[in-house]
Amino acid sequence: MQGQQPSNLNMTYEQFQEQVRLRELQEQEQARIALQRAGADSGSGLIRQLIQELQNIQQEVQLSANQLQVQMDAQKRQTERLVQRIQQAEQFVRSSLGAPGAAGNTVQQPPVQGYTQ
C-alpha cells in the first residue's frame, strides 16, 4: 500500500479547490433533497400553511378580544344598574326617615327594580 498515494496529494491547489467546491455543491444538493423529502422546502406549502395558521390564530385572538370587550361593557352596565339601585334604596331610606309619620306604623314599600320614585 505504500505505492499508492492518496489522490489529493497528486493534485494542484486549483484542482483541490475545485474538488472541495464540487463536494460542497453535492452536499448542498443532498441537503435540499432531504429537506424536500421531509416536506420542508418552500414549494411544499408548509410555509404557506404556517402563515395561514398564524393568521387564523391572529383572527381568534381578535375575536376573543372583541368578546372580552362586550363582556366588560355588559359588566359595566350591570354595575351601573346596581349602583343606581343602591342610590334609590338610600334615597328611600332617607325619605322614609325624614317623612312625617315615618316613625309610626306606616311602612312604605321600596321602589320596584327599574323604576324610580
PDB file of C-alpha atoms in Angstrom:
ATOM      1  CA  MET A   1       0.000   0.000   0.000  1.00  0.00           C
ATOM      2  CA  GLN A   2       2.955   2.264   0.199  1.00  0.00           C
ATOM      3  CA  GLY A   3       2.990   2.529  -3.572  1.00  0.00           C
ATOM      4  CA  GLN A   4      -0.473   4.112  -3.562  1.00  0.00           C
ATOM      5  CA  GLN A   5      -0.709   7.701  -2.536  1.00  0.00           C
ATOM      6  CA  PRO A   6      -3.979   9.470  -1.807  1.00  0.00           C
ATOM      7  CA  SER A   7      -5.306  11.096  -4.963  1.00  0.00           C
ATOM      8  CA  ASN A   8      -5.373  14.596  -3.435  1.00  0.00           C
ATOM      9  CA  LEU A   9      -1.577  14.572  -2.979  1.00  0.00           C
ATOM     10  CA  ASN A  10      -1.093  14.448  -6.749  1.00  0.00           C
ATOM     11  CA  MET A  11      -3.450  17.409  -7.357  1.00  0.00           C
ATOM     12  CA  THR A  12      -2.650  21.023  -7.868  1.00  0.00           C
ATOM     13  CA  TYR A  13      -4.115  23.577  -5.493  1.00  0.00           C
ATOM     14  CA  GLU A  14      -6.670  24.615  -8.116  1.00  0.00           C
ATOM     15  CA  GLN A  15      -7.758  21.021  -8.631  1.00  0.00           C
ATOM     16  CA  PHE A  16      -8.110  20.578  -4.879  1.00  0.00           C
ATOM     17  CA  GLN A  17     -10.209  23.759  -4.613  1.00  0.00           C
ATOM     18  CA  GLU A  18     -12.414  22.534  -7.468  1.00  0.00           C
ATOM     19  CA  GLN A  19     -12.878  19.183  -5.715  1.00  0.00           C
ATOM     20  CA  VAL A  20     -13.859  20.968  -2.467  1.00  0.00           C
ATOM     21  CA  ARG A  21     -16.297  23.182  -4.361  1.00  0.00           C
ATOM     22  CA  LEU A  22     -17.880  20.193  -6.100  1.00  0.00           C
ATOM     23  CA  ARG A  23     -18.163  18.316  -2.780  1.00  0.00           C
ATOM     24  CA  GLU A  24     -19.901  21.323  -1.185  1.00  0.00           C
ATOM     25  CA  LEU A  25     -22.322  21.594  -4.108  1.00  0.00           C
ATOM     26  CA  GLN A  26     -23.062  17.892  -3.824  1.00  0.00           C
ATOM     27  CA  GLU A  27     -23.689  18.192  -0.081  1.00  0.00           C
ATOM     28  CA  GLN A  28     -25.980  21.182  -0.644  1.00  0.00           C
ATOM     29  CA  GLU A  29     -27.949  19.239  -3.229  1.00  0.00           C
ATOM     30  CA  GLN A  30     -28.229  16.256  -0.895  1.00  0.00           C
ATOM     31  CA  ALA A  31     -29.445  18.543   1.886  1.00  0.00           C
ATOM     32  CA  ARG A  32     -32.002  20.138  -0.445  1.00  0.00           C
ATOM     33  CA  ILE A  33     -33.284  16.717  -1.474  1.00  0.00           C
ATOM     34  CA  ALA A  34     -33.504  15.616   2.158  1.00  0.00           C
ATOM     35  CA  LEU A  35     -35.474  18.740   3.056  1.00  0.00           C
ATOM     36  CA  GLN A  36     -37.757  18.228   0.084  1.00  0.00           C
ATOM     37  CA  ARG A  37     -38.392  14.617   1.107  1.00  0.00           C
ATOM     38  CA  ALA A  38     -39.156  15.812   4.633  1.00  0.00           C
ATOM     39  CA  GLY A  39     -41.620  18.332   3.208  1.00  0.00           C
ATOM     40  CA  ALA A  40     -39.723  21.399   4.382  1.00  0.00           C
ATOM     41  CA  ASP A  41     -38.964  23.077   1.079  1.00  0.00           C
ATOM     42  CA  SER A  42     -40.773  26.272   0.162  1.00  0.00           C
ATOM     43  CA  GLY A  43     -42.609  24.588  -2.686  1.00  0.00           C
ATOM     44  CA  SER A  44     -44.228  22.059  -0.373  1.00  0.00           C
ATOM     45  CA  GLY A  45     -46.628  24.618   1.028  1.00  0.00           C
ATOM     46  CA  LEU A  46     -45.561  24.207   4.646  1.00  0.00           C
ATOM     47  CA  ILE A  47     -44.568  27.840   4.865  1.00  0.00           C
ATOM     48  CA  ARG A  48     -47.907  28.889   3.390  1.00  0.00           C
ATOM     49  CA  GLN A  49     -49.681  26.619   5.865  1.00  0.00           C
ATOM     50  CA  LEU A  50     -47.730  28.117   8.735  1.00  0.00           C
ATOM     51  CA  ILE A  51     -48.583  31.656   7.618  1.00  0.00           C
ATOM     52  CA  GLN A  52     -52.257  30.686   7.265  1.00  0.00           C
ATOM     53  CA  GLU A  53     -52.257  29.122  10.728  1.00  0.00           C
ATOM     54  CA  LEU A  54     -50.690  32.243  12.233  1.00  0.00           C
ATOM     55  CA  GLN A  55     -53.343  34.390  10.529  1.00  0.00           C
ATOM     56  CA  ASN A  56     -56.067  32.109  11.895  1.00  0.00           C
ATOM     57  CA  ILE A  57     -54.632  32.438  15.389  1.00  0.00           C
ATOM     58  CA  GLN A  58     -54.486  36.218  14.987  1.00  0.00           C
ATOM     59  CA  GLN A  59     -58.169  36.258  13.980  1.00  0.00           C
ATOM     60  CA  GLU A  60     -59.072  34.117  17.001  1.00  0.00           C
ATOM     61  CA  VAL A  61     -57.182  36.479  19.301  1.00  0.00           C
ATOM     62  CA  GLN A  62     -59.041  39.462  17.796  1.00  0.00           C
ATOM     63  CA  LEU A  63     -62.384  37.677  18.185  1.00  0.00           C
ATOM     64  CA  SER A  64     -61.540  36.834  21.784  1.00  0.00           C
ATOM     65  CA  ALA A  65     -60.580  40.458  22.458  1.00  0.00           C
ATOM     66  CA  ASN A  66     -63.894  41.621  20.949  1.00  0.00           C
ATOM     67  CA  GLN A  67     -65.847  39.158  23.083  1.00  0.00           C
ATOM     68  CA  LEU A  68     -63.979  40.292  26.170  1.00  0.00           C
ATOM     69  CA  GLN A  69     -64.830  43.923  25.378  1.00  0.00           C
ATOM     70  CA  VAL A  70     -68.522  43.036  25.008  1.00  0.00           C
ATOM     71  CA  GLN A  71     -68.453  41.194  28.341  1.00  0.00           C
ATOM     72  CA  MET A  72     -66.691  44.099  30.042  1.00  0.00           C
ATOM     73  CA  ASP A  73     -69.273  46.529  28.679  1.00  0.00           C
ATOM     74  CA  ALA A  74     -72.105  44.308  29.937  1.00  0.00           C
ATOM     75  CA  GLN A  75     -70.483  44.042  33.374  1.00  0.00           C
ATOM     76  CA  LYS A  76     -70.075  47.819  33.471  1.00  0.00           C
ATOM     77  CA  ARG A  77     -73.759  48.338  32.651  1.00  0.00           C
ATOM     78  CA  GLN A  78     -74.756  45.803  35.314  1.00  0.00           C
ATOM     79  CA  THR A  79     -72.539  47.536  37.886  1.00  0.00           C
ATOM     80  CA  GLU A  80     -74.038  50.915  36.981  1.00  0.00           C
ATOM     81  CA  ARG A  81     -77.547  49.466  37.460  1.00  0.00           C
ATOM     82  CA  LEU A  82     -76.541  48.102  40.876  1.00  0.00           C
ATOM     83  CA  VAL A  83     -75.122  51.477  41.893  1.00  0.00           C
ATOM     84  CA  GLN A  84     -78.368  53.103  40.765  1.00  0.00           C
ATOM     85  CA  ARG A  85     -80.410  50.628  42.832  1.00  0.00           C
ATOM     86  CA  ILE A  86     -78.232  51.337  45.874  1.00  0.00           C
ATOM     87  CA  GLN A  87     -78.757  55.060  45.412  1.00  0.00           C
ATOM     88  CA  GLN A  88     -82.514  54.534  45.096  1.00  0.00           C
ATOM     89  CA  ALA A  89     -82.550  52.450  48.268  1.00  0.00           C
ATOM     90  CA  GLU A  90     -80.553  55.136  50.108  1.00  0.00           C
ATOM     91  CA  GLN A  91     -82.976  57.777  48.869  1.00  0.00           C
ATOM     92  CA  PHE A  92     -85.924  55.657  50.010  1.00  0.00           C
ATOM     93  CA  VAL A  93     -84.423  55.210  53.491  1.00  0.00           C
ATOM     94  CA  ARG A  94     -83.684  58.939  53.812  1.00  0.00           C
ATOM     95  CA  SER A  95     -87.148  59.934  52.670  1.00  0.00           C
ATOM     96  CA  SER A  96     -88.737  57.343  54.963  1.00  0.00           C
ATOM     97  CA  LEU A  97     -86.837  58.565  57.997  1.00  0.00           C
ATOM     98  CA  GLY A  98     -87.467  62.205  57.253  1.00  0.00           C
ATOM     99  CA  ALA A  99     -91.097  61.893  56.198  1.00  0.00           C
ATOM    100  CA  PRO A 100     -93.931  62.752  58.658  1.00  0.00           C
ATOM    101  CA  GLY A 101     -95.355  59.614  60.217  1.00  0.00           C
ATOM    102  CA  ALA A 102     -92.288  57.585  59.286  1.00  0.00           C
ATOM    103  CA  ALA A 103     -91.768  56.649  62.923  1.00  0.00           C
ATOM    104  CA  GLY A 104     -95.362  55.424  63.184  1.00  0.00           C
ATOM    105  CA  ASN A 105     -96.913  52.193  61.998  1.00  0.00           C
ATOM    106  CA  THR A 106     -96.913  53.237  58.347  1.00  0.00           C
ATOM    107  CA  VAL A 107     -94.435  51.228  56.269  1.00  0.00           C
ATOM    108  CA  GLN A 108     -93.571  52.373  52.778  1.00  0.00           C
ATOM    109  CA  GLN A 109     -92.663  49.858  50.119  1.00  0.00           C
ATOM    110  CA  PRO A 110     -89.242  50.232  48.474  1.00  0.00           C
ATOM    111  CA  PRO A 111     -89.252  51.205  44.817  1.00  0.00           C
ATOM    112  CA  VAL A 112     -89.640  48.404  42.311  1.00  0.00           C
ATOM    113  CA  GLN A 113     -86.460  47.474  40.482  1.00  0.00           C
ATOM    114  CA  GLY A 114     -86.056  49.541  37.349  1.00  0.00           C
ATOM    115  CA  TYR A 115     -88.468  52.261  38.460  1.00  0.00           C
ATOM    116  CA  THR A 116     -87.525  55.478  40.182  1.00  0.00           C
ATOM    117  CA  GLN A 117     -89.635  57.488  42.570  1.00  0.00           C
TER     118      GLN A 117
END
